[in-house]
Short mmCIF file of C-alpha atoms in Angstrom, two decimals:
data_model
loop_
_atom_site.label_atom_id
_atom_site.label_comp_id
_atom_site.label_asym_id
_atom_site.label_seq_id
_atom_site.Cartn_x
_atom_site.Cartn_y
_atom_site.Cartn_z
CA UNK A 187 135.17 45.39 63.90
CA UNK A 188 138.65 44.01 63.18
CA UNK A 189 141.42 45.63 65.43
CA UNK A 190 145.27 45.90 65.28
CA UNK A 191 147.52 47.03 67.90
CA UNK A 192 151.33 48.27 67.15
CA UNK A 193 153.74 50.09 68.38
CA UNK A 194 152.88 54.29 67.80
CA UNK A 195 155.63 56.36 65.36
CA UNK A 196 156.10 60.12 64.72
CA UNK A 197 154.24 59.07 61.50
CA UNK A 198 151.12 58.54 63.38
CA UNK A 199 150.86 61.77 64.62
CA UNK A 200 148.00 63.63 62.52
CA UNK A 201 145.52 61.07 63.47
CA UNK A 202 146.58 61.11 66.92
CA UNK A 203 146.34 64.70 67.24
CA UNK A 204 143.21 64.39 65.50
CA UNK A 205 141.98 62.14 68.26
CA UNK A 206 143.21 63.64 70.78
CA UNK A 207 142.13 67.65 69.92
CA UNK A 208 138.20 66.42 69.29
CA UNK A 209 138.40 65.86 73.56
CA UNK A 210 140.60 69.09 73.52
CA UNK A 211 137.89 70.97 71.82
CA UNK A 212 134.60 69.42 73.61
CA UNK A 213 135.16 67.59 76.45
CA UNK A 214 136.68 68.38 79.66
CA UNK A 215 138.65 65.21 79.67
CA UNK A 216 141.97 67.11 79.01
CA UNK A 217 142.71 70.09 80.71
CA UNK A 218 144.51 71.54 77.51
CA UNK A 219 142.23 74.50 76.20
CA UNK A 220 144.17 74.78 72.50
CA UNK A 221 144.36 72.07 70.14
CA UNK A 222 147.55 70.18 69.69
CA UNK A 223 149.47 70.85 66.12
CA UNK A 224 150.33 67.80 64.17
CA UNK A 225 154.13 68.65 64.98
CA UNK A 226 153.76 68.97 68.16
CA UNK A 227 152.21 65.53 68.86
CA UNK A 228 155.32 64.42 67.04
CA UNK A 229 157.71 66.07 69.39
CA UNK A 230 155.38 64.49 72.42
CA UNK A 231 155.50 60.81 70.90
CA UNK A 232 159.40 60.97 70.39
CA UNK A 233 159.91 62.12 74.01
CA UNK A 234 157.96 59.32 75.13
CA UNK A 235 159.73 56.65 72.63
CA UNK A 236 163.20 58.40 73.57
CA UNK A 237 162.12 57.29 77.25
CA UNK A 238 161.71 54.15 76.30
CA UNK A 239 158.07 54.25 77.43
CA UNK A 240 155.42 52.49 75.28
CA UNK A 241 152.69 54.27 72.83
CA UNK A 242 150.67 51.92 71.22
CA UNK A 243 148.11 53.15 68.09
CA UNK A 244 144.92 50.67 67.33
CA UNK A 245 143.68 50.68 64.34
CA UNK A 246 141.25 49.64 61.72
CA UNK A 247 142.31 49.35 58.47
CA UNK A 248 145.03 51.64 57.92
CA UNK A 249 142.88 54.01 60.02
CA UNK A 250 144.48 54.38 63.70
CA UNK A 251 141.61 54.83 65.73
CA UNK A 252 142.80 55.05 69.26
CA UNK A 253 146.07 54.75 71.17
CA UNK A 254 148.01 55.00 74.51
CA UNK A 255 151.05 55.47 75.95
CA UNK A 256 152.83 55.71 79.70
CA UNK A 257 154.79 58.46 80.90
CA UNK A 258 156.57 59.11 84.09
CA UNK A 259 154.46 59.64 87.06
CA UNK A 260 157.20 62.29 88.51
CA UNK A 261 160.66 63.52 88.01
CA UNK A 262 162.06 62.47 91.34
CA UNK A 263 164.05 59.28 90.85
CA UNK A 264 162.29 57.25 93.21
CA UNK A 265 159.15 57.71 91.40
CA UNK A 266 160.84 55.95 88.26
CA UNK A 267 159.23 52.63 88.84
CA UNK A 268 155.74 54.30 88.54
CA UNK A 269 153.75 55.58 85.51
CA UNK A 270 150.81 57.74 84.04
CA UNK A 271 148.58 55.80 81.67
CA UNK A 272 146.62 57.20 79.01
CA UNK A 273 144.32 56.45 76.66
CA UNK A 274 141.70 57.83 74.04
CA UNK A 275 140.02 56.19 71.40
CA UNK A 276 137.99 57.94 68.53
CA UNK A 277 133.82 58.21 68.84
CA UNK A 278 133.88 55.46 66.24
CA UNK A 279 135.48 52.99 68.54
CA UNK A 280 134.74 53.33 71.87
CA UNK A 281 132.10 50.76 73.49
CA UNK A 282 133.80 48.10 71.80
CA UNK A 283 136.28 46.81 74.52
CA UNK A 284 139.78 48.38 72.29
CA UNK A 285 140.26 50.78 75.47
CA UNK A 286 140.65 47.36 77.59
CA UNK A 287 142.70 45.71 74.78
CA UNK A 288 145.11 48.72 74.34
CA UNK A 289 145.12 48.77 78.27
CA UNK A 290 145.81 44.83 78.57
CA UNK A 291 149.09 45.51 75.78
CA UNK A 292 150.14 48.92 77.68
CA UNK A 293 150.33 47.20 81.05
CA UNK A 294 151.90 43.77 79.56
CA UNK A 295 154.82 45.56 77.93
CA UNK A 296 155.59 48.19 81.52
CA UNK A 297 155.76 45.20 83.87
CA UNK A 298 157.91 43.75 80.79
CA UNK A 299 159.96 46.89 82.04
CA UNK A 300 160.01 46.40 85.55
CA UNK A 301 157.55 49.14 86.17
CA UNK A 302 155.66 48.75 89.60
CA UNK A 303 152.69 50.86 89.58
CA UNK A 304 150.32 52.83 86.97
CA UNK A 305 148.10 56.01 87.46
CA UNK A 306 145.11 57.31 85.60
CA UNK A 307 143.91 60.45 85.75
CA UNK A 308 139.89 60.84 85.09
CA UNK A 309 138.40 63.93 85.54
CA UNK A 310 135.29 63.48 87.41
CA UNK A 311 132.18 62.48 86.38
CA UNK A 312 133.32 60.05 83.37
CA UNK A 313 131.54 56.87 84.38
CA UNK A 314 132.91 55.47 81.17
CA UNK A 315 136.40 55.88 82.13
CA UNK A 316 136.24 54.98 84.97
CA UNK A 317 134.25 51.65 84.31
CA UNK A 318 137.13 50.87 82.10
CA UNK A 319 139.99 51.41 84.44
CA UNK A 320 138.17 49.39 86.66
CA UNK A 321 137.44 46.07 84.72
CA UNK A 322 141.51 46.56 84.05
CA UNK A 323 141.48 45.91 87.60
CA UNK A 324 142.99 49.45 88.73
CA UNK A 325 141.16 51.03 91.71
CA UNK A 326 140.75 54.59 93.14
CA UNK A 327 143.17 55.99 95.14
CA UNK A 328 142.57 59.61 95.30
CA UNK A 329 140.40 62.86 94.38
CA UNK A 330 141.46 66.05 93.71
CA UNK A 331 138.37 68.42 94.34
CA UNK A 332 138.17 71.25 91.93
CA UNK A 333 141.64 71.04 90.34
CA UNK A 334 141.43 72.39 87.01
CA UNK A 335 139.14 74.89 85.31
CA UNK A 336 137.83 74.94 81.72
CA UNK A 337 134.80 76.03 79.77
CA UNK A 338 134.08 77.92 82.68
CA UNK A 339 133.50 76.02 85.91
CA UNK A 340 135.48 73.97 87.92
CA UNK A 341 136.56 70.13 87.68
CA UNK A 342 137.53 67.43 89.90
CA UNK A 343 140.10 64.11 89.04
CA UNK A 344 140.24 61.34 90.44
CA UNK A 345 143.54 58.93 90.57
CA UNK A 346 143.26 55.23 90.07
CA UNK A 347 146.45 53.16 90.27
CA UNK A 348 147.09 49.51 89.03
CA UNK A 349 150.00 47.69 91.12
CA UNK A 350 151.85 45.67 88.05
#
């Protein structure tokens, strides 16, 4: 399949959310437990475009079918050379290598920036995930045992961080 990658808009925020609430509603890979509204997901891209911090959609056709974005790793200021990377792709595109393209653009445009260092989050296990974040050449740098609880049991995250 054919892929293009672009900047994200507010106008690309049903899909998203559409993305984004199928790992909502059956995966443990977001810690959210209700589904994102379509307005909503709005609101969350144009605080991330406001912050000058890049979303990118992919998609196929005039389908977007995945996308990712970097937000600030903390509030405190000396934290504001690091990031939190993201990104999610619909069933119909993953194992295709679009998680590593969108990755490759995402990191290309923060070190444009001046950022210094990405995170990932992956909650643990995801051996897909975390093959990705790997072959982008980020490593693991931490575990957080038992940190968030949904559909009834306990799950662990791990942190892997790419120096830019």
């Amino acid at each position: 399949m054919t892929y293009q990658i672009r900047p994200a808009s507010v106008t690309d925020a049903a899909p998203i959310a559409a993305i984004y609430n199928h790992y909502v509603e059956h995966t443990a890979v977001s810690f959210e437990e209700q589904t994102v509204p379509v307005d909503e997901m709005a609101s969350r891209i144009t605080t991330i475009l406001q912050q000058g911090l890049p979303y990118l959609v992919a998609t196929h056709g005039n389908d977007v079918v995945g996308y990712c974005y970097a937000t600030p790793w903390k509030a405190r200021a000396a934290y504001r050379y690091s990031v939190e990377v993201t990104v999610y792709l619909a069933a119909t595109a993953q194992g295709q290598g679009l998680g590593y393209a969108l990755y490759q653009q995402l990191f290309a445009a923060l070190r444009a920036a001046g950022y210094h260092a990405a995170l990932g989050g992956i909650v643990q296990p995801n051996p897909g995930s975390v093959a990705l974040h790997e072959k982008c050449g980020m490593t693991q740098v931490a575990l957080l045992p038992d940190i968030g609880f949904k559909f009834g049991q306990w799950h662990s995250v791990g942190y892997w961080q790419l120096l830019l």
